[in-house]
Each structure stands twice: as C-alpha cells, then as structure tokens.
Tab-separated table of C-alpha atoms and ligand atoms in Angstrom:
chain	number	residue	atom	x	y	z
A	2	MET	CA	-51.566	-106.796	-225.190
A	3	ASP	CA	-51.780	-109.334	-222.033
A	4	GLU	CA	-54.025	-106.549	-220.316
A	5	LEU	CA	-56.488	-106.393	-223.094
A	6	THR	CA	-56.811	-110.499	-223.629
A	7	LYS	CA	-57.513	-110.515	-219.747
A	8	LEU	CA	-59.953	-107.744	-220.098
A	9	SER	CA	-61.619	-109.777	-222.939
A	10	GLN	CA	-61.626	-113.013	-221.362
A	11	GLU	CA	-63.008	-111.620	-217.903
A	12	THR	CA	-65.681	-109.959	-219.281
A	13	GLN	CA	-66.740	-112.992	-221.500
A	14	ALA	CA	-66.796	-115.293	-218.183
A	15	ALA	CA	-68.739	-112.372	-216.732
A	16	LEU	CA	-71.172	-112.113	-219.393
A	17	ASP	CA	-71.533	-116.122	-219.089
A	18	ALA	CA	-72.305	-115.763	-215.957
A	19	ALA	CA	-74.729	-113.068	-215.678
A	20	ALA	CA	-78.305	-115.147	-215.402
A	21	ASP	CA	-80.315	-112.412	-216.121
A	22	LEU	CA	-80.928	-109.318	-217.538
A	23	ARG	CA	-80.224	-107.205	-214.478
A	24	ALA	CA	-76.450	-108.870	-214.039
A	25	TRP	CA	-75.897	-108.770	-217.701
A	26	ASP	CA	-76.277	-105.122	-217.665
A	27	ALA	CA	-74.036	-104.639	-214.786
A	28	VAL	CA	-71.292	-106.468	-216.770
A	29	ARG	CA	-72.545	-103.870	-219.652
A	30	VAL	CA	-71.754	-101.000	-217.385
A	31	ALA	CA	-68.922	-102.140	-215.832
A	32	VAL	CA	-66.855	-102.869	-219.131
A	33	LEU	CA	-68.452	-100.393	-221.774
A	34	GLY	CA	-70.113	-97.592	-219.503
A	35	ARG	CA	-69.337	-94.311	-219.065
A	36	SER	CA	-66.857	-95.296	-216.427
A	37	GLY	CA	-66.393	-98.604	-217.605
A	38	SER	CA	-63.229	-100.420	-217.841
A	39	LEU	CA	-62.488	-100.475	-222.047
A	40	THR	CA	-63.761	-96.864	-221.543
A	41	ALA	CA	-60.822	-95.708	-219.309
A	42	LEU	CA	-58.349	-97.536	-221.460
A	43	LEU	CA	-59.564	-95.593	-224.453
A	44	LYS	CA	-59.638	-92.532	-222.887
A	45	ALA	CA	-56.077	-93.065	-221.491
A	46	LEU	CA	-55.212	-93.583	-225.432
A	47	GLY	CA	-54.749	-89.906	-225.837
A	48	LYS	CA	-51.548	-89.633	-222.986
A	49	ALA	CA	-49.943	-92.358	-224.967
A	50	PRO	CA	-46.539	-91.791	-226.641
A	51	PRO	CA	-47.711	-91.043	-230.679
A	52	ASP	CA	-46.036	-93.769	-231.673
A	53	GLU	CA	-47.919	-96.227	-229.342
A	54	ARG	CA	-51.136	-94.755	-229.651
A	55	ARG	CA	-51.951	-96.189	-233.397
A	56	ALA	CA	-51.278	-99.615	-232.850
A	57	ARG	CA	-52.822	-99.559	-229.389
A	58	GLY	CA	-55.967	-97.728	-230.980
A	59	ALA	CA	-56.502	-100.228	-233.682
A	60	ALA	CA	-56.074	-103.031	-230.914
A	61	LEU	CA	-58.585	-101.130	-228.444
A	62	ASN	CA	-61.044	-100.586	-231.255
A	63	ARG	CA	-61.361	-104.414	-232.242
A	64	LEU	CA	-61.728	-105.204	-228.782
A	65	LYS	CA	-64.603	-102.862	-228.238
A	66	ASP	CA	-66.145	-104.204	-231.201
A	67	GLU	CA	-65.538	-107.671	-229.801
A	68	LEU	CA	-66.734	-106.930	-226.428
A	69	THR	CA	-69.953	-104.982	-228.004
A	70	ASP	CA	-70.772	-107.971	-230.181
A	71	ALA	CA	-70.642	-110.738	-227.077
A	72	VAL	CA	-72.576	-108.115	-224.913
A	73	GLU	CA	-75.196	-108.063	-227.748
A	74	ALA	CA	-75.273	-111.951	-228.364
A	75	ARG	CA	-75.655	-112.540	-224.341
A	76	ARG	CA	-78.490	-110.226	-224.484
A	77	ARG	CA	-80.358	-111.787	-227.184
A	78	ALA	CA	-79.707	-115.425	-225.363
A	79	LEU	CA	-81.294	-114.154	-222.148
A	80	GLU	CA	-84.230	-112.609	-223.698
A	81	GLU	CA	-84.875	-115.716	-225.584
A	82	ALA	CA	-84.650	-117.851	-222.445
A	83	ALA	CA	-86.554	-115.231	-220.573
A	84	LEU	CA	-89.240	-115.760	-223.446
A	85	HIS	CA	-89.085	-119.600	-223.043
A	86	ALA	CA	-89.379	-119.761	-219.711
A	87	ARG	CA	-92.686	-117.537	-219.739
A	88	LEU	CA	-94.354	-119.660	-222.288
A	89	ALA	CA	-93.687	-122.737	-220.545
A	90	ALA	CA	-95.085	-120.989	-217.463
A	91	GLU	CA	-97.945	-119.200	-218.715
A	92	ARG	CA	-99.141	-122.585	-220.710
A	93	LEU	CA	-103.099	-122.792	-220.741
A	94	ASP	CA	-103.930	-126.142	-219.386
A	95	VAL	CA	-107.526	-126.562	-221.742
A	96	THR	CA	-108.101	-129.619	-219.867
A	97	LEU	CA	-108.842	-128.254	-216.635
A	98	PRO	CA	-112.219	-128.065	-215.926
A	99	PRO	CA	-113.583	-124.175	-215.646
A	100	ARG	CA	-113.652	-122.888	-212.449
A	101	PRO	CA	-116.077	-122.402	-210.489
A	102	GLN	CA	-118.008	-125.485	-211.728
A	103	PRO	CA	-120.845	-124.145	-214.127
A	104	GLN	CA	-124.421	-123.859	-212.223
A	105	GLY	CA	-126.669	-124.755	-215.227
A	106	LEU	CA	-127.772	-128.024	-216.417
A	107	ILE	CA	-128.790	-129.160	-219.663
A	108	HIS	CA	-132.560	-129.930	-220.218
A	109	PRO	CA	-132.886	-133.661	-221.471
A	110	ILE	CA	-134.351	-132.779	-224.231
A	111	SER	CA	-132.080	-130.713	-225.534
A	112	ARG	CA	-129.369	-133.588	-224.582
A	113	THR	CA	-131.407	-135.916	-226.148
A	114	MET	CA	-131.254	-133.760	-229.569
A	115	GLU	CA	-127.416	-133.603	-229.138
A	116	GLU	CA	-127.038	-137.260	-228.741
A	117	MET	CA	-129.057	-137.423	-232.168
A	118	ALA	CA	-127.147	-135.247	-233.733
A	119	ALA	CA	-123.619	-136.769	-232.526
A	120	ILE	CA	-124.948	-140.365	-233.338
A	121	PHE	CA	-126.721	-139.440	-236.751
A	122	GLY	CA	-123.648	-137.309	-237.466
A	123	ALA	CA	-121.213	-140.233	-237.093
A	124	MET	CA	-123.481	-141.717	-239.860
A	125	GLY	CA	-122.784	-138.881	-242.135
A	126	PHE	CA	-125.995	-136.689	-241.517
A	127	SER	CA	-125.859	-132.872	-241.435
A	128	VAL	CA	-128.392	-131.360	-239.095
A	129	GLY	CA	-131.083	-128.934	-240.703
A	130	GLU	CA	-133.734	-126.638	-239.417
A	131	GLY	CA	-137.526	-126.004	-240.272
A	132	LEU	CA	-139.963	-123.266	-239.351
A	133	ASP	CA	-141.873	-123.321	-236.106
A	134	ILE	CA	-144.540	-121.167	-238.124
A	135	GLN	CA	-145.146	-122.858	-241.624
A	136	THR	CA	-147.738	-122.636	-244.401
A	137	ASP	CA	-150.012	-125.694	-244.935
A	138	TRP	CA	-147.980	-126.349	-248.727
A	139	TYR	CA	-145.117	-127.449	-246.164
A	140	ASN	CA	-146.586	-129.341	-243.560
A	141	PHE	CA	-149.263	-130.912	-245.349
A	142	GLY	CA	-149.743	-130.251	-249.045
A	143	ALA	CA	-145.924	-131.163	-250.275
A	144	LEU	CA	-146.021	-133.972	-248.277
A	145	ASN	CA	-149.022	-135.705	-249.985
A	146	ILE	CA	-151.495	-134.683	-247.590
A	147	PRO	CA	-154.204	-132.951	-249.525
A	148	ALA	CA	-156.736	-130.501	-248.006
A	149	HIS	CA	-159.536	-133.159	-247.624
A	150	HIS	CA	-157.101	-135.978	-246.218
A	151	PRO	CA	-158.074	-137.409	-242.805
A	152	ALA	CA	-154.362	-137.291	-241.881
A	153	ARG	CA	-155.153	-133.346	-241.038
A	154	ALA	CA	-157.679	-134.239	-238.444
A	155	ASP	CA	-154.993	-136.341	-236.584
A	156	HIS	CA	-152.791	-133.129	-236.568
A	157	ASP	CA	-155.233	-130.755	-235.531
A	158	THR	CA	-152.995	-127.782	-235.125
A	159	PHE	CA	-153.012	-123.956	-234.560
A	160	TYR	CA	-153.524	-121.797	-237.429
A	161	LEU	CA	-152.514	-118.224	-237.593
A	162	PRO	CA	-153.746	-115.122	-239.254
A	163	GLY	CA	-151.889	-114.205	-242.584
A	164	GLU	CA	-150.245	-116.066	-245.231
A	165	ARG	CA	-146.937	-116.962	-247.350
A	166	ASP	CA	-146.722	-117.572	-250.746
A	167	GLY	CA	-150.642	-117.252	-250.797
A	168	ARG	CA	-150.724	-120.252	-248.197
A	169	PRO	CA	-152.562	-120.210	-244.906
A	170	LEU	CA	-149.850	-120.221	-241.603
A	171	LEU	CA	-149.800	-122.703	-238.771
A	172	LEU	CA	-147.908	-124.200	-236.415
A	173	ARG	CA	-146.210	-126.669	-237.881
A	174	THR	CA	-147.495	-130.328	-236.580
A	175	GLN	CA	-144.213	-132.680	-237.683
A	176	THR	CA	-140.960	-132.022	-238.294
A	177	SER	CA	-141.681	-133.442	-241.700
A	178	ASP	CA	-141.485	-129.867	-243.330
A	179	VAL	CA	-137.899	-130.509	-243.308
A	180	GLN	CA	-137.910	-133.018	-245.550
A	181	ILE	CA	-139.613	-130.264	-248.001
A	182	ILE	CA	-137.249	-127.665	-247.264
A	183	THR	CA	-134.219	-129.939	-248.022
A	184	LEU	CA	-135.022	-130.939	-251.061
A	185	LEU	CA	-135.839	-128.078	-252.269
A	186	ALA	CA	-132.472	-126.683	-251.167
A	187	GLN	CA	-130.225	-129.087	-251.919
A	188	GLU	CA	-129.003	-131.331	-254.643
A	189	PRO	CA	-128.975	-134.937	-254.066
A	190	PRO	CA	-127.265	-137.187	-252.369
A	191	LEU	CA	-128.156	-135.827	-249.123
A	192	ARG	CA	-128.418	-137.218	-245.323
A	193	VAL	CA	-130.066	-134.916	-243.108
A	194	ILE	CA	-131.786	-134.730	-239.389
A	195	ALA	CA	-133.833	-132.062	-237.990
A	196	PRO	CA	-134.688	-132.140	-234.417
A	197	GLY	CA	-137.056	-129.359	-233.583
A	198	ARG	CA	-140.454	-128.189	-232.042
A	199	THR	CA	-143.508	-129.378	-232.947
A	200	TYR	CA	-147.230	-128.267	-232.225
A	201	ARG	CA	-150.766	-130.123	-232.043
A	202	ALA	CA	-153.903	-129.337	-230.196
A	203	ASP	CA	-153.580	-131.895	-227.448
A	204	HIS	CA	-152.758	-131.400	-224.023
A	205	ASP	CA	-153.167	-134.468	-221.302
A	206	ALA	CA	-150.332	-136.843	-219.398
A	207	THR	CA	-149.018	-138.233	-222.677
A	208	HIS	CA	-149.809	-134.902	-225.081
A	209	SER	CA	-148.305	-131.416	-224.509
A	210	PRO	CA	-149.465	-128.634	-227.358
A	211	MET	CA	-145.603	-128.207	-227.603
A	212	PHE	CA	-143.411	-131.239	-228.260
A	213	HIS	CA	-140.507	-132.203	-230.403
A	214	GLN	CA	-139.800	-134.032	-232.972
A	215	CYS	CA	-136.705	-135.201	-234.735
A	216	GLU	CA	-136.627	-136.089	-238.350
A	217	GLY	CA	-134.457	-137.796	-241.014
A	218	LEU	CA	-134.021	-137.981	-244.922
A	219	VAL	CA	-131.991	-139.887	-247.013
A	220	ILE	CA	-131.957	-139.430	-250.637
A	221	ASP	CA	-129.383	-140.988	-252.987
A	222	ARG	CA	-129.412	-143.044	-256.175
A	223	ASP	CA	-129.649	-146.577	-254.705
A	224	ILE	CA	-131.282	-146.510	-251.211
A	225	THR	CA	-133.522	-149.612	-250.477
A	226	LEU	CA	-135.686	-150.487	-247.519
A	227	GLY	CA	-132.520	-152.421	-246.272
A	228	HIS	CA	-130.460	-148.978	-245.494
A	229	LEU	CA	-133.494	-147.583	-243.976
A	230	LYS	CA	-133.196	-150.480	-241.779
A	231	GLY	CA	-129.796	-150.913	-240.949
A	232	CYS	CA	-129.567	-147.172	-240.434
A	233	LEU	CA	-132.671	-147.032	-237.753
A	234	ILE	CA	-131.223	-150.217	-235.740
A	235	ASP	CA	-127.781	-148.738	-235.860
A	236	PHE	CA	-129.234	-145.509	-234.486
A	237	LEU	CA	-131.680	-147.276	-231.879
A	238	ARG	CA	-129.099	-149.317	-230.495
A	239	ALA	CA	-126.658	-146.460	-229.771
A	240	PHE	CA	-129.238	-144.063	-228.426
A	241	PHE	CA	-130.623	-146.695	-225.735
A	242	GLY	CA	-127.091	-147.804	-225.308
A	243	ILE	CA	-128.217	-151.763	-226.031
A	244	ALA	CA	-125.904	-153.334	-228.251
A	245	ASP	CA	-128.747	-156.322	-228.983
A	246	LEU	CA	-131.978	-154.267	-228.314
A	247	PRO	CA	-134.581	-156.050	-230.637
A	248	VAL	CA	-136.183	-153.648	-233.191
A	249	ARG	CA	-139.488	-154.987	-235.326
A	250	PHE	CA	-140.180	-153.434	-238.527
A	251	ARG	CA	-144.138	-153.229	-239.017
A	252	ALA	CA	-146.088	-152.218	-242.150
A	253	SER	CA	-147.951	-149.137	-241.536
A	254	TYR	CA	-149.177	-146.074	-243.566
A	255	PHE	CA	-148.246	-142.237	-244.149
A	256	PRO	CA	-149.117	-140.356	-246.776
A	257	PHE	CA	-145.437	-139.379	-247.660
A	258	THR	CA	-143.688	-142.803	-247.737
A	259	GLU	CA	-144.522	-145.902	-249.840
A	260	PRO	CA	-143.965	-148.716	-248.072
A	261	SER	CA	-144.172	-146.759	-244.573
A	262	MET	CA	-143.155	-149.002	-241.637
A	263	GLU	CA	-143.761	-148.440	-237.841
A	264	VAL	CA	-140.850	-149.189	-235.615
A	265	ASP	CA	-140.991	-150.744	-232.286
A	266	ILE	CA	-138.485	-151.866	-229.880
A	267	GLY	CA	-138.630	-155.035	-227.193
A	268	TRP	CA	-139.303	-154.150	-223.765
A	269	ASN	CA	-141.219	-155.546	-220.545
A	270	ARG	CA	-144.671	-153.797	-220.162
A	271	ARG	CA	-144.507	-154.438	-216.560
A	272	THR	CA	-141.281	-153.257	-215.692
A	273	GLY	CA	-140.588	-150.984	-218.087
A	274	GLU	CA	-137.211	-152.168	-218.935
A	275	LEU	CA	-135.804	-151.910	-222.612
A	276	GLY	CA	-134.418	-154.795	-224.295
A	277	ALA	CA	-135.910	-157.897	-222.888
A	278	GLY	CA	-139.205	-159.004	-221.752
A	279	GLY	CA	-141.302	-160.206	-225.098
A	280	ASP	CA	-143.537	-157.190	-225.115
A	281	TRP	CA	-143.132	-154.359	-228.212
A	282	LEU	CA	-143.166	-150.485	-228.018
A	283	GLU	CA	-143.833	-148.537	-230.858
A	284	ILE	CA	-140.941	-145.817	-230.957
A	285	LEU	CA	-140.924	-144.093	-234.627
A	286	GLY	CA	-142.654	-143.826	-238.108
A	287	SER	CA	-140.703	-144.326	-241.246
A	288	GLY	CA	-140.728	-145.359	-244.717
A	289	MET	CA	-139.188	-145.082	-248.458
A	290	VAL	CA	-140.110	-141.640	-249.306
A	291	HIS	CA	-142.971	-141.289	-251.754
A	292	ALA	CA	-142.623	-140.443	-255.215
A	293	ARG	CA	-144.880	-137.696	-255.601
A	294	VAL	CA	-143.201	-135.950	-252.460
A	295	LEU	CA	-140.042	-136.463	-254.912
A	296	ALA	CA	-141.889	-134.945	-257.677
A	297	ASN	CA	-143.258	-131.583	-255.669
A	298	CYS	CA	-139.661	-131.006	-255.326
A	299	GLY	CA	-138.580	-131.366	-259.027
A	300	LEU	CA	-137.094	-134.873	-258.257
A	301	ASP	CA	-137.695	-137.825	-260.689
A	302	ALA	CA	-138.262	-141.412	-258.443
A	303	ARG	CA	-136.581	-143.344	-261.171
A	304	GLU	CA	-133.302	-141.507	-260.558
A	305	TRP	CA	-133.361	-140.815	-256.878
A	306	GLN	CA	-134.863	-142.573	-253.909
A	307	GLY	CA	-134.956	-142.755	-250.215
A	308	PHE	CA	-136.147	-143.045	-246.912
A	309	ALA	CA	-137.212	-140.777	-244.182
A	310	PHE	CA	-138.218	-141.425	-240.381
A	311	GLY	CA	-139.464	-139.246	-237.616
A	312	MET	CA	-139.617	-139.776	-233.873
A	313	GLY	CA	-140.840	-137.992	-230.922
A	314	VAL	CA	-138.058	-136.774	-228.986
A	315	GLU	CA	-139.832	-136.845	-225.445
A	316	ARG	CA	-141.097	-140.091	-225.802
A	317	VAL	CA	-137.760	-141.527	-226.416
A	318	THR	CA	-136.146	-139.567	-223.707
A	319	MET	CA	-138.757	-140.534	-221.298
A	320	LEU	CA	-138.137	-144.197	-222.220
A	321	LYS	CA	-134.275	-143.797	-221.938
A	322	HIS	CA	-134.318	-142.181	-218.686
A	323	GLY	CA	-137.391	-143.873	-217.189
A	324	ILE	CA	-139.380	-140.445	-216.788
A	325	PRO	CA	-142.970	-141.392	-216.297
A	326	ASP	CA	-144.689	-138.345	-217.193
A	327	LEU	CA	-144.617	-135.829	-219.928
A	328	ARG	CA	-145.830	-132.515	-218.509
A	329	PRO	CA	-142.940	-131.644	-215.995
A	330	PHE	CA	-140.647	-131.383	-219.312
A	331	PHE	CA	-142.116	-127.694	-219.578
A	332	GLU	CA	-143.121	-126.897	-216.088
A	333	SER	CA	-139.437	-125.387	-215.342
A	334	ASP	CA	-139.660	-127.012	-211.590
A	335	LEU	CA	-135.789	-126.689	-210.748
A	336	ARG	CA	-136.078	-129.789	-208.686
A	337	TRP	CA	-137.344	-131.839	-211.749
A	338	LEU	CA	-134.315	-129.812	-213.559
A	339	ARG	CA	-132.010	-130.752	-211.347
A	340	HIS	CA	-132.653	-134.304	-211.364
A	341	TYR	CA	-132.998	-134.866	-215.032
A	342	GLY	CA	-130.506	-132.372	-216.295
A	343	SER	CA	-127.297	-133.285	-217.007
A	344	SER	CA	-123.682	-131.721	-217.192
A	345	PRO	CA	-122.502	-129.180	-219.944
A	346	LEU	CA	-119.402	-131.419	-219.659
A	347	MET	CA	-120.715	-134.550	-220.091
A	348	PRO	CA	-119.706	-135.339	-223.331
A	349	THR	CA	-121.886	-136.505	-226.031
A	350	MET	CA	-120.079	-137.950	-229.099
A	351	LEU	CA	-120.030	-141.826	-228.410
A	352	HIS	CA	-116.332	-142.086	-228.973
A	353	GLU	CA	-115.818	-139.501	-225.878
A	354	ARG	CA	-117.794	-141.840	-223.406
A	355	ALA	CA	-116.018	-144.151	-220.845
B	28	DAH	N1	-144.346	-136.918	-239.560
B	28	DAH	C1	-144.714	-138.346	-238.918
B	28	DAH	C2	-145.483	-137.737	-237.725
B	28	DAH	O1	-145.736	-136.831	-237.180
B	28	DAH	C3	-143.905	-139.219	-238.205
B	28	DAH	C4	-143.092	-139.649	-239.473
B	28	DAH	C5	-143.267	-141.016	-240.155
B	28	DAH	C6	-142.191	-138.909	-240.345
B	28	DAH	C7	-142.841	-141.307	-241.103
B	28	DAH	C8	-141.650	-139.959	-241.396
B	28	DAH	C9	-141.931	-141.004	-242.066
B	28	DAH	O2	-140.528	-139.034	-242.010
B	28	DAH	O3	-141.384	-141.282	-242.854
B	28	DAH	O4	-146.626	-138.955	-237.260
C-alpha cells in the first residue's frame, strides 16, 4: 500500500510541476502509458497470489481512476492557462495609429461639413440629404417661390431635359429642397441639417457653378425667434472657435421665411481677423419657416412653428482658414490640397479636441 500511496503522491507532484502540455504528456505516459508505472503494476497483478489479487486489484483500480482524474484536471488547467496567455498576448490595441500612416487628407469642404454635423449633432440635429437633380417644385414652388418670382432670376441655374412628377428638372440652386423633403417624409418635431452640393450659372473668383450649402430646419410646437438666435449664435461660436464672437441679426427677405434675417459676424475688414475689429460680415440666411411652406407640406402653422437657415460651406471654410480664393477648392491641385487638407485622424467631435 505504501508503494501505491508513494506513486500517487509522486504523480501528483510531477503533474503540478508540469509547466506546459508537453511536460504534462510526459507525466501521463510515464504513469498511465503502455509501459507506464501504474500499467506495469496492473500487469503484474496476474502473477499475484489469488487471495491477494482481489484487494490489490481494487486498490490499483481506485488509484488508476484517481490518477486519470488528476491527469485530466491538470490538462484542463494547462489549456486554460495557455488560452489566457494567448488572449493577453494577442490583445488588439485599438488606440494605436494605423501603420503605415494614411496618405490621404480630408478636403476642407468635407471637413467643414463633418464639423457642422458634429456641432449640430450635439444639439440634437440629424443629417438629411436632398437631390442634386431636383424638380422646380422642390427647389422653388414649394418654398413659396412661384414661377414669376424675381428670386428665381437670382438663382439662375442649369435646366435639364425631361421631368419628374410632371415638373421640369434642374440642378438645385439651394439645399432648401431638403426642407420640403423632410417635412413631407417626417412627422414633427424634427431637427435636421443638410450639407450638400448646389449649382448656379455663375463663375468668377467668388462664385463657382458648383458649390456647397448647409441647410438647417427645426420644427416643433413652441419654436420662437429666440431659439433661432440661440442656436445660430452657439453654432457660429463653436464652429469658428471664438467664445465671444459678435453675432448680429439683420432683417432681410427670403420667400420661404417670415420674418427673415441675415446673420453677420464681427471681423476686421482690413486684417481679415474674425471676432474683433468693428466690421460686420454677412454669413448666412435664416428665418421663421413661412406658414405657406408648412401648408405646402400639409402642416398647420397654428400647431407647428420652426426656423430654417442656410449657409455657404465654401464661404465659412474660407473665413475659418484664411483661404483667399474660391477657385482652388475644385482644381485638384495637390499643393493646395496638402496645405489645406486635414488628417483623417483628427477628431471632429468637439469633446474629443484637446
Ligand atoms: N437658400 C438660401 C440661399 O441659397 C439661404 C437660406 C436663407 C436658407 C434663409 C434658409 C433660410 O433656410 O431660412 O440663398
């Protein structure tokens, strides 16, 4: 019996000492293998005197069960440890920058539109999309600009052959079509911005036939001019990164808002510096959504009010980054793109910035 106890203790100690599966397997073979020590004892059992055989046989079988269990338990423990070691060693560090560093840069127009989405997103706006090829109803009619209206002449655009819904097709002159798309598709209350491409038959240092605007629309039950002002002041100060940027609201006219206001920011005309200098620079159009626009989309102006705004993406980008000329935005000059492009890894969300 001492012999069996010793074998049990030795095997357990050897298993404990086995640091990996290879060492574990050597212990297993040495004890339970074909020429293992326990196997040899079992084989020798046949030669034992018959009266000893029963008691010794039972003890040997108990020992075999015990050691088989111990060997299994050690295997499971080693496998688990190996898995943990692998998981720890192979852990992905998602904070590492991609290697090699990306070659491309974000175009300043895309960057500005991402920033707009981030700032308005923090105010609960979602991002909507219009259509570059639009009908004159979405671009003009539904926005309270009837066929004879002089505002159509200001928006001289490109008309296309064919029609949709029985209406002539054109390249949209403003992102304001998204107001109509949104009002027809969504139940208020709603808040949406829509950055996108727009077109007009203009081409000089400050006008490109293709340019970008960002529209904004808020509809709810108790929206006032105060909401419009607070929202746009907050946006402009966040976008230009000037906490006390002067903002001025000036009465104006747009067919689809009543009242309408142009929004100016303070700057220095001589140096181009924003935020100081006593001069004013017009930056966007805005107003309370006209009751007729709401009615055109099936909403009752006694129940729902809202405000809208629209701004030129190139214009605010030029001001923010001190870019003097509009034309290089679309000339694909690599020197310009490298100078004004920004890293795709630079965070857009305000709270991520240092
Ligand atoms: N769509 C106008 C334009 O292109 C800009 C604008 C003015 C949009 C006032 C608006 C607004 O939503 O309320 O000149």
